[in-house]
Short mmCIF file of C-alpha atoms in Angstrom, two decimals:
data_model
loop_
_atom_site.label_atom_id
_atom_site.label_comp_id
_atom_site.label_asym_id
_atom_site.label_seq_id
_atom_site.Cartn_x
_atom_site.Cartn_y
_atom_site.Cartn_z
CA UNK A 7 75.70 70.60 109.97
CA UNK A 8 77.61 70.41 112.79
CA UNK A 9 76.56 68.74 116.21
CA UNK A 10 78.17 68.41 119.36
CA UNK A 11 78.46 67.16 122.78
CA UNK A 12 79.04 67.79 127.06
CA UNK A 13 81.20 65.30 128.77
CA UNK A 14 78.64 62.89 130.45
CA UNK A 15 78.19 59.69 128.18
CA UNK A 16 79.14 61.65 124.38
CA UNK A 17 80.31 59.14 123.13
CA UNK A 18 77.11 56.43 122.62
CA UNK A 19 75.36 60.03 121.42
CA UNK A 20 78.71 60.56 118.77
CA UNK A 21 78.45 56.78 117.67
CA UNK A 22 74.83 57.13 117.06
CA UNK A 23 75.30 60.11 115.06
CA UNK A 24 77.62 58.94 112.82
CA UNK A 25 75.63 55.99 111.75
CA UNK A 26 72.41 57.77 110.61
CA UNK A 27 71.13 57.59 107.32
CA UNK A 28 70.61 61.26 106.61
CA UNK A 29 70.64 63.95 103.20
CA UNK A 30 72.76 66.11 105.11
CA UNK A 31 76.90 66.31 105.54
CA UNK A 32 76.97 65.14 109.34
CA UNK A 33 79.95 66.18 111.43
CA UNK A 34 79.95 65.86 115.10
CA UNK A 35 82.52 67.11 117.67
CA UNK A 36 83.06 66.84 120.94
CA UNK A 37 83.12 70.41 122.23
CA UNK A 38 85.22 72.07 125.31
CA UNK A 39 85.66 75.05 124.68
CA UNK A 40 84.21 78.08 123.21
CA UNK A 41 85.11 78.08 119.82
CA UNK A 42 83.59 74.23 119.68
CA UNK A 43 80.70 75.72 120.73
CA UNK A 44 80.91 78.73 118.15
CA UNK A 45 81.70 76.08 115.41
CA UNK A 46 77.86 74.09 115.51
CA UNK A 47 74.99 74.19 114.50
CA UNK A 48 73.41 71.63 117.77
CA UNK A 49 74.19 70.46 120.51
CA UNK A 50 73.39 67.46 122.96
CA UNK A 51 74.12 67.61 126.81
CA UNK A 52 73.93 63.70 127.85
CA UNK A 53 73.42 62.42 130.93
CA UNK A 54 75.80 62.14 133.66
CA UNK A 55 75.32 63.99 137.10
CA UNK A 56 73.38 67.63 136.45
CA UNK A 57 75.68 69.67 138.80
CA UNK A 58 78.88 67.64 137.62
CA UNK A 59 78.52 69.32 133.57
CA UNK A 60 78.00 72.66 134.75
CA UNK A 61 80.79 73.07 136.88
CA UNK A 62 83.15 72.11 134.58
CA UNK A 63 81.09 74.02 131.44
CA UNK A 64 82.48 77.01 134.85
CA UNK A 65 85.29 76.36 134.61
CA UNK A 66 85.30 76.14 130.80
CA UNK A 67 84.29 79.20 130.18
CA UNK A 68 81.77 77.67 128.83
CA UNK A 69 78.52 78.42 131.21
CA UNK A 70 77.40 81.88 129.33
CA UNK A 71 77.81 80.76 125.92
CA UNK A 72 76.05 78.00 126.43
CA UNK A 73 72.98 79.65 127.67
CA UNK A 74 73.30 81.92 124.74
CA UNK A 75 73.95 78.76 122.44
CA UNK A 76 70.17 77.94 123.64
CA UNK A 77 68.69 81.00 123.38
CA UNK A 78 69.65 80.85 119.94
CA UNK A 79 70.30 77.36 117.72
CA UNK A 80 69.41 73.52 119.04
CA UNK A 81 69.80 71.61 121.45
CA UNK A 82 68.47 68.57 123.25
CA UNK A 83 69.08 67.00 126.68
CA UNK A 84 69.27 63.69 127.55
CA UNK A 85 68.74 62.71 131.26
CA UNK A 86 71.08 65.36 132.76
CA UNK A 87 71.15 67.62 130.05
CA UNK A 88 67.64 67.31 130.49
CA UNK A 89 67.62 69.29 133.92
CA UNK A 90 70.00 71.31 132.59
CA UNK A 91 67.93 72.37 130.03
CA UNK A 92 64.95 72.93 132.29
CA UNK A 93 63.14 76.10 133.77
CA UNK A 94 63.82 75.19 137.35
CA UNK A 95 65.12 72.54 139.76
CA UNK A 96 63.32 71.81 142.86
CA UNK A 97 65.80 69.47 144.79
CA UNK A 98 68.92 71.01 144.02
CA UNK A 99 72.31 70.11 145.46
CA UNK A 100 72.91 72.49 148.99
CA UNK A 101 74.87 75.52 146.67
CA UNK A 102 72.49 75.15 144.13
CA UNK A 103 72.25 74.24 141.08
CA UNK A 104 73.43 76.34 137.29
CA UNK A 105 71.48 76.35 134.55
CA UNK A 106 70.71 76.63 131.20
CA UNK A 107 66.91 77.10 130.46
CA UNK A 108 64.87 76.84 127.63
CA UNK A 109 62.71 74.02 128.21
CA UNK A 110 60.18 75.63 130.88
CA UNK A 111 59.60 72.65 132.24
CA UNK A 112 59.69 71.98 136.76
CA UNK A 113 62.38 68.70 136.84
CA UNK A 114 62.85 66.65 140.02
CA UNK A 115 66.99 65.73 139.88
CA UNK A 116 66.65 61.24 140.79
CA UNK A 117 63.32 61.06 140.48
CA UNK A 118 63.49 57.50 141.08
CA UNK A 119 66.43 57.18 143.47
CA UNK A 120 69.73 55.34 143.15
CA UNK A 121 71.67 53.85 140.54
CA UNK A 122 69.52 50.40 141.39
CA UNK A 123 66.38 51.71 141.25
CA UNK A 124 67.18 52.35 137.54
CA UNK A 125 64.74 50.33 135.23
CA UNK A 126 63.59 50.07 131.50
CA UNK A 127 60.07 50.44 130.16
CA UNK A 128 59.07 50.32 126.44
CA UNK A 129 57.79 54.02 124.74
CA UNK A 130 55.19 54.98 122.43
CA UNK A 131 56.82 57.83 120.80
CA UNK A 132 54.96 60.47 118.74
CA UNK A 133 56.93 61.85 115.76
CA UNK A 134 59.18 58.70 115.39
CA UNK A 135 59.49 56.75 111.81
CA UNK A 136 57.58 53.00 112.82
CA UNK A 137 55.68 54.63 115.33
CA UNK A 138 53.82 50.80 116.11
CA UNK A 139 57.62 49.92 117.33
CA UNK A 140 58.74 50.66 120.59
CA UNK A 141 61.36 52.37 122.07
CA UNK A 142 63.38 50.90 124.90
CA UNK A 143 63.70 53.41 126.96
CA UNK A 144 66.87 53.06 129.47
CA UNK A 145 66.25 55.48 133.01
CA UNK A 146 68.68 55.89 135.53
CA UNK A 147 68.92 57.59 138.27
CA UNK A 148 66.56 59.76 135.74
CA UNK A 149 64.75 62.85 136.50
CA UNK A 150 61.30 63.32 136.84
CA UNK A 151 59.21 66.55 135.28
CA UNK A 152 57.16 67.61 138.36
CA UNK A 153 55.21 70.41 135.66
CA UNK A 154 54.65 72.53 132.35
CA UNK A 155 55.01 75.69 133.21
CA UNK A 156 54.63 77.59 129.76
CA UNK A 157 54.23 80.80 129.36
CA UNK A 158 51.74 82.84 126.60
CA UNK A 159 55.04 84.16 124.89
CA UNK A 160 56.98 80.47 124.83
CA UNK A 161 56.21 78.15 122.19
CA UNK A 162 53.98 75.10 122.56
CA UNK A 163 55.34 71.75 123.74
CA UNK A 164 54.51 68.72 122.07
CA UNK A 165 54.73 65.66 124.83
CA UNK A 166 56.30 62.97 122.92
CA UNK A 167 56.08 60.58 124.89
CA UNK A 168 55.01 58.81 128.51
CA UNK A 169 54.90 56.53 131.06
CA UNK A 170 52.26 54.23 132.20
CA UNK A 171 51.04 56.20 135.90
CA UNK A 172 51.95 52.39 137.71
CA UNK A 173 56.00 52.59 137.31
CA UNK A 174 55.78 56.05 138.39
CA UNK A 175 58.49 56.31 141.81
CA UNK A 176 56.49 56.02 144.67
CA UNK A 177 58.57 58.57 146.30
CA UNK A 178 56.60 61.23 144.58
CA UNK A 179 54.32 63.67 146.36
CA UNK A 180 51.67 64.02 143.92
CA UNK A 181 51.39 62.12 140.63
CA UNK A 182 49.58 64.70 138.21
CA UNK A 183 49.85 64.34 134.83
CA UNK A 184 52.33 66.14 133.65
CA UNK A 185 54.70 63.46 135.99
CA UNK A 186 54.62 61.08 133.16
CA UNK A 187 55.92 62.78 130.23
CA UNK A 188 59.93 61.26 129.90
CA UNK A 189 59.98 62.94 126.23
CA UNK A 190 59.16 66.22 124.79
CA UNK A 191 60.05 68.78 122.49
CA UNK A 192 59.35 72.77 122.75
CA UNK A 193 60.11 74.62 119.50
CA UNK A 194 63.75 73.26 118.12
CA UNK A 195 64.62 71.84 121.53
CA UNK A 196 64.39 68.28 122.56
CA UNK A 197 63.89 66.72 126.46
CA UNK A 198 64.33 62.86 127.10
CA UNK A 199 64.76 61.89 130.64
CA UNK A 200 65.70 58.80 129.76
CA UNK A 201 69.28 58.08 127.74
CA UNK A 202 67.90 57.07 123.92
CA UNK A 203 72.06 57.14 122.97
CA UNK A 204 72.21 53.76 125.42
CA UNK A 205 69.72 51.39 122.67
CA UNK A 206 71.42 50.59 118.81
CA UNK A 207 67.72 52.31 118.10
CA UNK A 208 68.61 55.32 116.80
CA UNK A 209 65.84 56.86 115.91
CA UNK A 210 65.39 59.41 118.41
CA UNK A 211 68.68 60.64 116.96
CA UNK A 212 66.96 60.41 113.55
CA UNK A 213 64.17 62.33 114.83
CA UNK A 214 66.01 65.30 116.57
CA UNK A 215 68.05 65.70 113.13
CA UNK A 216 65.04 65.86 111.05
CA UNK A 217 62.62 67.42 112.76
CA UNK A 218 64.53 69.69 114.92
CA UNK A 219 68.10 70.86 113.56
CA UNK A 220 67.46 70.52 109.34
CA UNK A 221 64.70 72.77 109.80
CA UNK A 222 66.68 75.05 111.68
CA UNK A 223 70.21 74.73 109.44
CA UNK A 224 68.02 75.63 106.41
CA UNK A 225 65.68 78.67 107.61
CA UNK A 226 69.68 79.92 108.60
CA UNK A 227 71.89 79.01 105.79
CA UNK A 228 74.20 76.99 108.40
#
């Protein structure tokens, strides 16, 4: 199975994947061209700046191949990557925001404000190994999930982790139940608004490989 990361904090994801103990031949590559992408079974779109990532993808001829990849293969978006996988963005930069889609959520960029308002919070996460041990969620200019918007034809959304209400940004117009969600899965895709790759805890990466990637690889004979 080949794995890839596109710009942003990709090297941290790569190092975490390389440390995993999984029963599969795991090869990680850094995607820079459509040919690189075509060699992959799964993709991680890391943190960074979502507009910049989209512009770089467009300049590299990757935007449409990425959209097709999202439709047919396995993707995990973290922070900025989560924005790119969203169905819509409420506060896109002037000139708009190219999206890949793939996950039926509506998000707001930089929901907690500037980088100085970054924070860390212990999270209870469904499906991780050692579920009684909290996962440290590192939120850096993180997006906020405003609402879930699946249609009857979409795969169901599985919420994996939420923040306590008191940690929600006060500037949000209303604190609905969806705004506490910080990790979810829809079909074979994964979304986290925080940065699992910035910890020494590889459980989220292990979950992605075992629960999202392996079933896809086995069913497609990759």
